mmCIF file of C-alpha atoms in Angstrom:
data_model
loop_
_atom_site.group_PDB
_atom_site.id
_atom_site.type_symbol
_atom_site.label_atom_id
_atom_site.label_comp_id
_atom_site.label_asym_id
_atom_site.label_seq_id
_atom_site.Cartn_x
_atom_site.Cartn_y
_atom_site.Cartn_z
ATOM 1 C CA MET A 1 0.016 -0.056 -0.093
ATOM 2 C CA VAL A 2 1.263 3.366 -0.961
ATOM 3 C CA LEU A 3 0.339 6.543 0.397
ATOM 4 C CA GLY A 4 1.183 10.249 -0.371
ATOM 5 C CA SER A 5 3.357 12.061 2.250
ATOM 6 C CA LYS A 6 0.407 14.033 3.732
ATOM 7 C CA ASP A 7 -1.608 10.804 4.284
ATOM 8 C CA ARG A 8 1.387 8.897 5.599
ATOM 9 C CA LYS A 9 2.042 11.809 8.326
ATOM 10 C CA LYS A 10 -1.782 11.740 9.085
ATOM 11 C CA GLU A 11 -1.702 8.065 9.578
ATOM 12 C CA ILE A 12 1.434 8.276 11.879
ATOM 13 C CA LYS A 13 -0.216 10.827 13.958
ATOM 14 C CA HIS A 14 -3.332 8.822 14.197
ATOM 15 C CA LEU A 15 -1.429 5.837 15.528
ATOM 16 C CA ILE A 16 0.433 7.826 18.070
ATOM 17 C CA VAL A 17 -2.707 9.263 19.313
ATOM 18 C CA LYS A 18 -4.433 5.912 19.457
ATOM 19 C CA ASN A 19 -1.606 3.778 20.887
ATOM 20 C CA ILE A 20 0.096 6.159 23.113
ATOM 21 C CA VAL A 21 -1.434 9.755 23.840
ATOM 22 C CA SER A 22 -5.011 8.348 24.526
ATOM 23 C CA LYS A 23 -3.484 5.822 27.007
ATOM 24 C CA GLY A 24 -2.160 8.547 29.244
ATOM 25 C CA LYS A 25 0.499 7.131 31.730
ATOM 26 C CA ALA A 26 0.551 3.749 30.067
ATOM 27 C CA GLY A 27 1.389 5.577 26.793
ATOM 28 C CA ILE A 28 4.054 7.460 28.541
ATOM 29 C CA GLU A 29 5.589 4.276 29.766
ATOM 30 C CA MET A 30 5.528 2.890 26.466
ATOM 31 C CA MET A 31 7.583 5.765 25.110
ATOM 32 C CA HIS A 32 10.185 5.202 28.039
ATOM 33 C CA LYS A 33 10.850 1.893 26.353
ATOM 34 C CA TRP A 34 11.859 3.809 23.095
ATOM 35 C CA ASP A 35 14.448 5.269 25.181
ATOM 36 C CA LYS A 36 17.179 2.632 24.282
ATOM 37 C CA ASN A 37 20.174 4.448 25.732
ATOM 38 C CA ASN A 38 18.171 5.595 28.889
ATOM 39 C CA ASP A 39 19.247 8.946 28.906
ATOM 40 C CA GLY A 40 15.695 10.319 29.577
ATOM 41 C CA GLU A 41 15.281 11.629 26.152
ATOM 42 C CA ILE A 42 14.010 10.292 22.767
ATOM 43 C CA ASN A 43 15.773 11.300 19.659
ATOM 44 C CA LYS A 44 14.691 10.923 16.076
ATOM 45 C CA THR A 45 16.268 7.489 15.575
ATOM 46 C CA GLU A 46 14.517 6.136 18.696
ATOM 47 C CA PHE A 47 11.347 7.602 17.601
ATOM 48 C CA ARG A 48 11.597 6.111 14.140
ATOM 49 C CA SER A 49 12.082 2.653 15.558
ATOM 50 C CA GLY A 50 9.345 3.165 18.004
ATOM 51 C CA VAL A 51 6.746 4.296 15.475
ATOM 52 C CA ARG A 52 7.533 1.411 13.210
ATOM 53 C CA GLY A 53 6.672 -1.039 16.131
ATOM 54 C CA LEU A 54 3.375 0.414 16.943
ATOM 55 C CA GLN A 55 0.347 -1.880 17.159
ATOM 56 C CA PRO A 56 -2.041 -2.899 15.592
ATOM 57 C CA ASN A 57 0.381 -2.912 12.648
ATOM 58 C CA GLY A 58 -1.430 -0.123 10.857
ATOM 59 C CA LEU A 59 1.998 0.957 9.579
ATOM 60 C CA GLY A 60 3.287 -2.541 8.994
ATOM 61 C CA MET A 61 1.955 -2.563 5.589
ATOM 62 C CA ILE A 62 2.889 0.905 4.659
ATOM 63 C CA GLU A 63 6.343 1.957 3.208
ATOM 64 C CA ILE A 64 7.285 4.953 5.518
ATOM 65 C CA PRO A 65 10.153 7.128 4.533
ATOM 66 C CA ALA A 66 12.278 8.277 7.433
ATOM 67 C CA THR A 67 11.631 11.888 6.513
ATOM 68 C CA ASP A 68 7.968 11.483 7.154
ATOM 69 C CA VAL A 69 8.595 9.968 10.615
ATOM 70 C CA ASP A 70 11.079 12.852 11.322
ATOM 71 C CA SER A 71 8.372 15.397 10.296
ATOM 72 C CA VAL A 72 5.821 14.077 12.867
ATOM 73 C CA PHE A 73 8.707 13.912 15.373
ATOM 74 C CA GLU A 74 9.621 17.708 14.815
ATOM 75 C CA GLU A 75 5.930 18.597 15.186
ATOM 76 C CA LEU A 76 6.100 16.886 18.613
ATOM 77 C CA ASP A 77 9.332 18.496 19.376
ATOM 78 C CA SER A 78 7.827 21.880 18.732
ATOM 79 C CA LEU A 79 4.985 21.150 21.119
ATOM 80 C CA THR A 80 7.405 20.369 23.900
ATOM 81 C CA ALA A 81 8.557 23.592 25.804
ATOM 82 C CA HIS A 82 10.667 23.380 29.073
ATOM 83 C CA PRO A 83 13.546 25.462 30.557
ATOM 84 C CA GLY A 84 16.810 24.317 28.988
ATOM 85 C CA LYS A 85 15.065 22.364 26.222
ATOM 86 C CA GLN A 86 17.350 21.023 23.608
ATOM 87 C CA PRO A 87 15.933 20.905 19.966
ATOM 88 C CA GLY A 88 15.971 17.377 18.180
ATOM 89 C CA VAL A 89 14.979 15.395 21.413
ATOM 90 C CA LEU A 90 11.889 14.767 23.288
ATOM 91 C CA ASN A 91 12.464 15.022 27.131
ATOM 92 C CA LEU A 92 10.427 12.128 28.794
ATOM 93 C CA LYS A 93 9.593 14.249 31.749
ATOM 94 C CA TYR A 94 7.637 16.652 29.808
ATOM 95 C CA LEU A 95 5.688 14.200 27.835
ATOM 96 C CA ASP A 96 2.479 14.473 29.734
ATOM 97 C CA GLU A 97 2.323 18.274 29.014
ATOM 98 C CA THR A 98 3.058 17.505 25.308
ATOM 99 C CA PHE A 99 0.259 14.736 25.287
ATOM 100 C CA GLN A 100 -2.266 17.224 26.670
ATOM 101 C CA LYS A 101 -1.566 19.622 23.781
ATOM 102 C CA ILE A 102 -1.783 16.732 21.181
ATOM 103 C CA LYS A 103 -5.146 15.671 22.770
ATOM 104 C CA GLN A 104 -6.436 19.413 22.443
ATOM 105 C CA MET A 105 -5.221 19.568 18.887
ATOM 106 C CA ALA A 106 -7.142 16.409 18.015
ATOM 107 C CA ILE A 107 -10.232 17.741 19.637
ATOM 108 C CA GLU A 108 -9.977 20.994 17.700
ATOM 109 C CA GLU A 109 -9.343 19.068 14.465
ATOM 110 C CA GLU A 110 -12.310 16.670 15.150
ATOM 111 C CA LYS A 111 -14.363 19.804 15.546
ATOM 112 C CA LEU A 112 -13.176 21.449 12.410
ATOM 113 C CA LEU A 113 -13.864 18.067 10.611
ATOM 114 C CA GLU A 114 -17.481 18.160 11.882
ATOM 115 C CA GLU A 115 -17.926 21.801 10.913
ATOM 116 C CA ILE A 116 -16.591 20.933 7.407
ATOM 117 C CA LYS A 117 -18.926 17.947 7.247
ATOM 118 C CA GLN A 118 -21.989 20.135 8.342
ATOM 119 C CA THR A 119 -20.888 22.754 5.866
ATOM 120 C CA ILE A 120 -21.001 20.003 3.062
ATOM 121 C CA ASP A 121 -24.452 18.735 4.201
ATOM 122 C CA ASN A 122 -25.687 22.537 4.153
ATOM 123 C CA LEU A 123 -24.331 22.561 0.603
ATOM 124 C CA ASN A 124 -26.141 19.514 -0.283
ATOM 125 C CA GLU A 125 -29.339 20.556 1.102
ATOM 126 C CA ARG A 126 -28.943 23.895 -0.761
ATOM 127 C CA ALA A 127 -28.102 22.190 -3.941
ATOM 128 C CA ASP A 128 -31.194 20.018 -3.579
ATOM 129 C CA ALA A 129 -33.329 23.171 -2.690
ATOM 130 C CA ALA A 130 -31.937 24.917 -5.555
ATOM 131 C CA GLU A 131 -32.617 21.939 -8.065
ATOM 132 C CA SER A 132 -36.160 21.789 -6.734
ATOM 133 C CA VAL A 133 -36.721 25.576 -7.223
ATOM 134 C CA ALA A 134 -35.299 25.146 -10.844
ATOM 135 C CA LYS A 135 -37.491 22.264 -11.570
ATOM 136 C CA LEU A 136 -40.723 24.080 -10.070
ATOM 137 C CA THR A 137 -39.658 27.376 -11.829
ATOM 138 C CA GLU A 138 -39.603 25.382 -15.178
ATOM 139 C CA GLU A 139 -42.796 23.703 -14.692
ATOM 140 C CA CYS A 140 -44.405 26.913 -13.609
ATOM 141 C CA GLU A 141 -43.176 28.737 -16.779
ATOM 142 C CA THR A 142 -44.165 25.885 -18.912
ATOM 143 C CA SER A 143 -47.719 25.922 -17.707
ATOM 144 C CA SER A 144 -47.762 29.696 -17.903
ATOM 145 C CA LYS A 145 -46.764 29.614 -21.389
ATOM 146 C CA ALA A 146 -49.201 26.714 -22.136
ATOM 147 C CA LEU A 147 -52.011 28.917 -20.685
ATOM 148 C CA ASP A 148 -50.917 32.010 -22.640
ATOM 149 C CA ASP A 149 -50.626 29.862 -25.942
ATOM 150 C CA LYS A 150 -54.079 28.596 -25.325
ATOM 151 C CA CYS A 151 -55.509 31.972 -24.599
ATOM 152 C CA SER A 152 -53.799 33.342 -27.897
ATOM 153 C CA LYS A 153 -55.404 30.729 -30.120
ATOM 154 C CA LEU A 154 -58.789 31.890 -28.986
ATOM 155 C CA PRO A 155 -60.792 34.353 -31.112
ATOM 156 C CA ALA A 156 -60.126 37.999 -30.130
ATOM 157 C CA ASP A 157 -63.447 38.454 -28.399
ATOM 158 C CA VAL A 158 -63.062 35.302 -26.372
ATOM 159 C CA GLN A 159 -59.594 36.082 -25.374
ATOM 160 C CA LEU A 160 -60.609 39.403 -24.073
ATOM 161 C CA GLY A 161 -63.428 37.946 -22.058
ATOM 162 C CA ALA A 162 -61.371 35.225 -20.839
ATOM 163 C CA VAL A 163 -58.676 37.601 -19.560
ATOM 164 C CA MET A 164 -61.376 39.648 -17.664
ATOM 165 C CA VAL A 165 -62.545 36.495 -16.155
ATOM 166 C CA ARG A 166 -58.939 35.138 -15.383
ATOM 167 C CA LYS A 167 -57.785 38.465 -13.802
ATOM 168 C CA GLY A 168 -61.008 39.244 -12.045
ATOM 169 C CA LEU A 169 -61.232 42.613 -13.761
ATOM 170 C CA LYS A 170 -64.426 44.533 -13.191
ATOM 171 C CA VAL A 171 -66.114 46.313 -16.135
ATOM 172 C CA VAL A 172 -66.294 49.544 -14.153
ATOM 173 C CA ASP A 173 -62.342 49.421 -13.546
ATOM 174 C CA ILE A 174 -61.729 48.811 -17.298
ATOM 175 C CA LEU A 175 -64.101 51.809 -18.372
ATOM 176 C CA ILE A 176 -62.075 54.025 -16.155
ATOM 177 C CA LYS A 177 -58.770 52.939 -17.399
ATOM 178 C CA TRP A 178 -59.560 52.819 -20.883
ATOM 179 C CA ASP A 179 -61.188 56.279 -20.961
ATOM 180 C CA GLU A 180 -57.924 57.848 -20.495
ATOM 181 C CA ASN A 181 -58.883 61.540 -21.935
ATOM 182 C CA GLY A 182 -62.103 61.318 -20.199
ATOM 183 C CA ASP A 183 -64.154 62.046 -23.209
ATOM 184 C CA GLY A 184 -66.473 58.852 -22.437
ATOM 185 C CA GLU A 185 -65.679 57.460 -25.914
ATOM 186 C CA LEU A 186 -63.245 54.742 -27.165
ATOM 187 C CA ASP A 187 -62.246 54.484 -30.807
ATOM 188 C CA ALA A 188 -60.982 51.297 -32.619
ATOM 189 C CA GLU A 189 -57.152 52.093 -32.196
ATOM 190 C CA GLU A 190 -57.808 52.771 -28.393
ATOM 191 C CA PHE A 191 -59.440 49.483 -28.248
ATOM 192 C CA ARG A 192 -56.552 47.614 -29.994
ATOM 193 C CA HIS A 193 -54.161 49.369 -27.674
ATOM 194 C CA HIS A 194 -55.989 48.472 -24.397
ATOM 195 C CA ALA A 195 -56.904 45.044 -25.386
ATOM 196 C CA ARG A 196 -53.149 44.249 -26.445
ATOM 197 C CA GLU A 197 -52.122 45.840 -22.944
ATOM 198 C CA LEU A 198 -54.154 43.082 -21.217
ATOM 199 C CA GLY A 199 -52.323 40.283 -23.113
ATOM 200 C CA VAL A 200 -54.845 39.651 -26.052
ATOM 201 C CA ILE A 201 -53.001 38.536 -29.095
ATOM 202 C CA ALA A 202 -54.670 39.208 -32.386
ATOM 203 C CA SER A 203 -54.377 40.996 -35.625
ATOM 204 C CA ASP A 204 -55.546 44.537 -36.263
ATOM 205 C CA ALA A 205 -58.381 43.146 -38.512
ATOM 206 C CA ALA A 206 -59.421 40.716 -35.918
ATOM 207 C CA PHE A 207 -59.688 43.604 -33.166
ATOM 208 C CA ASP A 208 -61.651 45.867 -35.662
ATOM 209 C CA ASP A 209 -64.037 42.983 -36.201
ATOM 210 C CA VAL A 210 -64.960 42.640 -32.679
ATOM 211 C CA PHE A 211 -65.087 46.505 -32.342
ATOM 212 C CA ASN A 212 -67.265 46.895 -35.329
ATOM 213 C CA SER A 213 -69.714 44.149 -34.235
ATOM 214 C CA PHE A 214 -70.648 46.518 -31.375
ATOM 215 C CA ASP A 215 -70.404 49.717 -33.379
ATOM 216 C CA ARG A 216 -73.444 48.939 -35.437
ATOM 217 C CA LYS A 217 -73.701 52.332 -36.516
ATOM 218 C CA ARG A 218 -70.187 52.711 -37.774
ATOM 219 C CA GLU A 219 -69.757 55.889 -35.931
ATOM 220 C CA GLY A 220 -65.984 54.929 -35.451
ATOM 221 C CA SER A 221 -66.377 54.978 -31.550
ATOM 222 C CA LEU A 222 -68.188 53.304 -28.692
ATOM 223 C CA ASP A 223 -69.616 55.608 -25.770
ATOM 224 C CA THR A 224 -69.690 54.358 -22.310
ATOM 225 C CA GLN A 225 -72.789 52.540 -22.535
ATOM 226 C CA GLN A 226 -71.795 50.689 -25.606
ATOM 227 C CA LEU A 227 -68.409 49.761 -24.235
ATOM 228 C CA LYS A 228 -70.103 48.520 -20.923
ATOM 229 C CA GLY A 229 -72.315 46.436 -22.903
ATOM 230 C CA MET A 230 -69.535 45.035 -25.064
ATOM 231 C CA LEU A 231 -67.331 44.204 -22.082
ATOM 232 C CA ARG A 232 -70.316 42.310 -20.397
ATOM 233 C CA SER A 233 -71.061 40.533 -23.569
ATOM 234 C CA LEU A 234 -67.677 39.355 -23.843
ATOM 235 C CA GLN A 235 -67.513 38.120 -20.330
ATOM 236 C CA GLU A 236 -70.695 36.052 -20.975
ATOM 237 C CA MET A 237 -69.170 34.674 -24.344
ATOM 238 C CA ALA A 238 -66.083 33.699 -22.470
ATOM 239 C CA LYS A 239 -67.756 31.824 -19.644
ATOM 240 C CA SER A 240 -67.751 28.385 -21.415
ATOM 241 C CA SER A 241 -64.032 28.814 -22.175
ATOM 242 C CA ALA A 242 -63.309 30.448 -18.908
ATOM 243 C CA ALA A 243 -64.154 27.368 -16.796
ATOM 244 C CA ASP A 244 -61.444 25.240 -18.322
ATOM 245 C CA LEU A 245 -59.029 28.378 -18.319
ATOM 246 C CA GLU A 246 -59.863 29.104 -14.687
ATOM 247 C CA LYS A 247 -59.089 25.441 -13.648
ATOM 248 C CA GLN A 248 -55.667 25.885 -15.432
ATOM 249 C CA GLN A 249 -55.191 29.206 -13.704
ATOM 250 C CA LYS A 250 -55.782 27.846 -10.253
ATOM 251 C CA ALA A 251 -53.361 24.904 -10.938
ATOM 252 C CA LEU A 252 -50.784 27.588 -12.055
ATOM 253 C CA GLU A 253 -51.273 29.646 -8.834
ATOM 254 C CA VAL A 254 -50.916 26.369 -6.741
ATOM 255 C CA LEU A 255 -47.585 25.886 -8.560
ATOM 256 C CA MET A 256 -46.536 29.409 -8.060
ATOM 257 C CA LYS A 257 -47.008 29.127 -4.255
ATOM 258 C CA LYS A 258 -44.887 25.989 -4.388
ATOM 259 C CA VAL A 259 -42.208 27.930 -6.040
ATOM 260 C CA LYS A 260 -42.111 30.750 -3.407
ATOM 261 C CA LYS A 261 -42.156 28.183 -0.757
ATOM 262 C CA GLU A 262 -39.070 26.421 -2.215
ATOM 263 C CA GLN A 263 -37.570 29.911 -2.651
ATOM 264 C CA MET A 264 -37.986 30.816 0.820
ATOM 265 C CA ILE A 265 -36.315 27.381 1.995
ATOM 266 C CA LEU A 266 -33.443 28.045 -0.211
ATOM 267 C CA ALA A 267 -33.229 31.588 1.134
ATOM 268 C CA VAL A 268 -33.087 30.402 4.644
ATOM 269 C CA GLN A 269 -30.393 27.680 3.889
ATOM 270 C CA ASN A 270 -28.456 30.502 2.314
ATOM 271 C CA ALA A 271 -28.663 32.767 5.394
ATOM 272 C CA LYS A 272 -27.937 29.591 7.745
ATOM 273 C CA GLU A 273 -24.735 28.938 5.618
ATOM 274 C CA MET A 274 -23.650 32.401 5.670
ATOM 275 C CA ARG A 275 -23.966 32.677 9.376
ATOM 276 C CA GLN A 276 -22.042 29.538 10.017
ATOM 277 C CA ALA A 277 -19.189 30.819 7.595
ATOM 278 C CA ALA A 278 -19.193 33.991 9.575
ATOM 279 C CA GLU A 279 -19.054 32.202 12.959
ATOM 280 C CA MET A 280 -16.160 30.016 11.644
ATOM 281 C CA ALA A 281 -14.244 33.000 10.198
ATOM 282 C CA ALA A 282 -14.613 34.840 13.603
ATOM 283 C CA ARG A 283 -13.263 31.788 15.325
ATOM 284 C CA LYS A 284 -10.453 31.537 13.157
ATOM 285 C CA ALA A 285 -9.619 35.304 13.625
ATOM 286 C CA ALA A 286 -9.717 34.826 17.382
ATOM 287 C CA GLU A 287 -7.102 32.041 17.265
#
């Protein structure tokens, strides 16, 4: 089994923590056995020999360059501080203090790994939510387009009546909005303009046919009473088609509510992730 240098160092540290540090006094006694010359200190050579003899034989199947073992030794050496300390050796008298530091580092590393795992979980949740929003949005847009396409294929008069029903428009409100100059009349050009504003799709000729069907005297304009009668008549004409359109409209509204709900969930997850990232950054800054 061949591991990269970084992985080998992690494996060595893991075995030291598992076989020595976590055993407290028993671990210190084990390291005393590594002191072959009984000078009260462990040098790099003694450390290499001791590490390679750790059980279970997690390292027995791994080819470990001396440089990797030495690198771990140097980390332990840097954690050992005492008066008159000589670099390059581990003084057995101060191993307990060193072990406490190693334990604390292991705890902090475990905590960091848990935070990373939580961040990954949050990202996965956010990805799922984003995918759900995307699918629902696409479905919503498709349904909306299908509804618009269906409406656009209807005759201009039925379209106008259906739009009024779909949008819950009142005749009196339309009269007020359409009579922009307040003269109480509406000509064919104004009719086309306002009908198109509502989303009715038709040619000028189709609009003019609808307009002329109510402008029986060919006066070129409809007064308020004529326009009111036309709009009410168009609403009645659209009722048969409106039932089906209204059903589709309600289904679209339900779908839109789902999209908004999923968007809210995604926003909450984004806020949660940002808060966790800020807390992690604050902890790192305080270290």
